[in-house]
Amino acid sequence: VYAYVLWGVALGVGQVLTRGEDGQRALFLLPALLFTIAMVVFPTLFGFYIALTDWNLSSFSGRKFNGLDNFWQMLADPYYRNALFNMVLYVLAVFVEYIIAFGLALLLNAQIRARKFFRVV
């Protein structure tokens, strides 16, 4: 969805720059631009800000900047490393499955003598 919104904004900006009626065309782009900022840009920047702070939600003055300490703690946690290892294994397994599926698709589409046999099996 984000790629389509970005593509639409880029296409619209290109048309605004190449043709007349700049103000009217820019107004049509404004909702897509605001949607992109509200749903993608702001949450990304705010999440990065939260990741760099030690934020206590139970007090008003609970925000304290701690830099990359949260990331170092996360990397030192054995549960996180186990989860990361499992995720890497899952990604590799899916990649191997795609390779096998692509090979089978090529085999089923090939002009070989046993083509009908492979399609049935």
Coordinates of C-alpha atoms in Angstrom, one line a residue:
V1 CA 0.0 0.0 0.0
Y2 CA 2.8 2.4 0.9
A3 CA 4.5 1.8 -2.5
Y4 CA 1.3 2.6 -4.3
V5 CA 0.8 5.8 -2.3
L6 CA 4.4 6.9 -2.8
W7 CA 4.1 6.1 -6.6
G8 CA 0.9 8.1 -6.8
V9 CA 2.5 11.0 -5.1
A10 CA 5.6 10.9 -7.3
L11 CA 3.5 10.6 -10.4
G12 CA 1.3 13.5 -9.3
V13 CA 4.3 15.7 -8.4
G14 CA 5.8 15.0 -11.9
Q15 CA 2.5 16.0 -13.6
V16 CA 2.3 19.2 -11.4
L17 CA 5.8 20.1 -12.4
T18 CA 5.2 19.5 -16.1
R19 CA 1.8 21.1 -16.6
G20 CA -0.2 24.1 -15.5
E21 CA -2.8 24.5 -12.7
D22 CA -0.2 23.9 -10.1
G23 CA -2.3 24.8 -7.1
Q24 CA -5.3 22.7 -8.0
R25 CA -3.2 19.6 -8.8
A26 CA -1.2 20.0 -5.5
L27 CA -4.5 20.0 -3.6
F28 CA -5.3 16.6 -5.0
L29 CA -2.0 15.3 -3.9
L30 CA -2.4 16.7 -0.4
P31 CA -4.5 13.8 1.1
A32 CA -2.1 11.2 -0.1
L33 CA 0.8 13.1 1.2
L34 CA -0.8 13.7 4.6
F35 CA -1.8 10.0 4.8
T36 CA 1.8 8.9 4.1
I37 CA 3.1 11.3 6.8
A38 CA 0.5 10.3 9.3
M39 CA 0.7 6.5 8.8
V40 CA 4.4 6.0 7.9
V41 CA 6.7 8.9 8.6
F42 CA 5.5 10.0 12.0
P43 CA 5.2 6.4 13.5
T44 CA 8.7 5.5 12.2
L45 CA 10.3 8.6 13.7
F46 CA 8.4 8.4 17.0
G47 CA 9.3 4.7 17.3
F48 CA 13.0 5.5 16.8
Y49 CA 12.7 8.2 19.4
I50 CA 11.1 5.8 21.9
A51 CA 13.8 3.2 21.1
L52 CA 16.5 5.7 22.2
T53 CA 14.9 6.6 25.5
D54 CA 14.2 4.9 28.8
W55 CA 10.6 5.8 29.1
N56 CA 8.7 5.3 32.4
L57 CA 5.0 5.5 31.5
S58 CA 3.9 5.8 35.1
S59 CA 5.3 9.3 35.7
F60 CA 5.2 12.5 33.8
S61 CA 8.9 13.1 33.8
G62 CA 9.7 9.5 32.9
R63 CA 11.6 10.1 29.7
K64 CA 15.4 9.8 29.9
F65 CA 17.6 9.6 26.9
N66 CA 19.9 6.6 27.0
G67 CA 21.1 6.3 23.4
L68 CA 21.8 2.8 22.2
D69 CA 21.6 1.1 25.6
N70 CA 18.3 -0.5 24.9
F71 CA 19.7 -2.1 21.8
W72 CA 22.8 -3.4 23.7
Q73 CA 20.5 -4.9 26.4
M74 CA 18.4 -6.5 23.7
L75 CA 21.4 -8.1 22.0
A76 CA 22.7 -9.4 25.4
D77 CA 19.4 -11.1 26.2
P78 CA 19.6 -14.9 25.4
Y79 CA 15.8 -15.0 24.7
Y80 CA 16.2 -12.4 22.0
R81 CA 19.2 -14.2 20.4
N82 CA 17.2 -17.4 20.4
A83 CA 14.3 -15.6 18.7
L84 CA 16.6 -14.0 16.2
F85 CA 18.2 -17.4 15.4
N86 CA 14.7 -18.9 15.0
M87 CA 13.7 -16.1 12.6
V88 CA 16.9 -16.5 10.5
L89 CA 16.2 -20.3 10.3
Y90 CA 12.6 -19.5 9.2
V91 CA 13.7 -17.1 6.5
L92 CA 16.3 -19.6 5.2
A93 CA 13.6 -22.3 5.2
V94 CA 11.2 -20.2 3.2
F95 CA 14.0 -19.3 0.8
V96 CA 14.8 -23.0 0.2
E97 CA 11.1 -23.7 -0.3
Y98 CA 10.8 -21.0 -2.9
I99 CA 13.8 -22.5 -4.7
I100 CA 12.3 -26.0 -4.7
A101 CA 8.9 -24.6 -5.8
F102 CA 10.6 -22.7 -8.7
G103 CA 12.5 -25.8 -9.7
L104 CA 9.3 -27.9 -9.7
A105 CA 7.5 -25.2 -11.8
L106 CA 10.3 -25.3 -14.3
L107 CA 10.2 -29.1 -14.4
L108 CA 6.5 -29.1 -14.9
N109 CA 6.8 -26.6 -17.7
A110 CA 9.7 -28.2 -19.5
Q111 CA 9.3 -30.0 -22.8
I112 CA 10.4 -33.4 -21.6
R113 CA 9.2 -37.0 -22.1
A114 CA 8.0 -37.5 -18.5
R115 CA 6.1 -34.1 -18.3
K116 CA 2.7 -35.7 -17.9
F117 CA 4.0 -38.0 -15.1
F118 CA 5.4 -35.0 -13.1
R119 CA 2.2 -33.1 -13.5
V120 CA 0.2 -36.0 -12.1
V121 CA 2.6 -36.7 -9.3

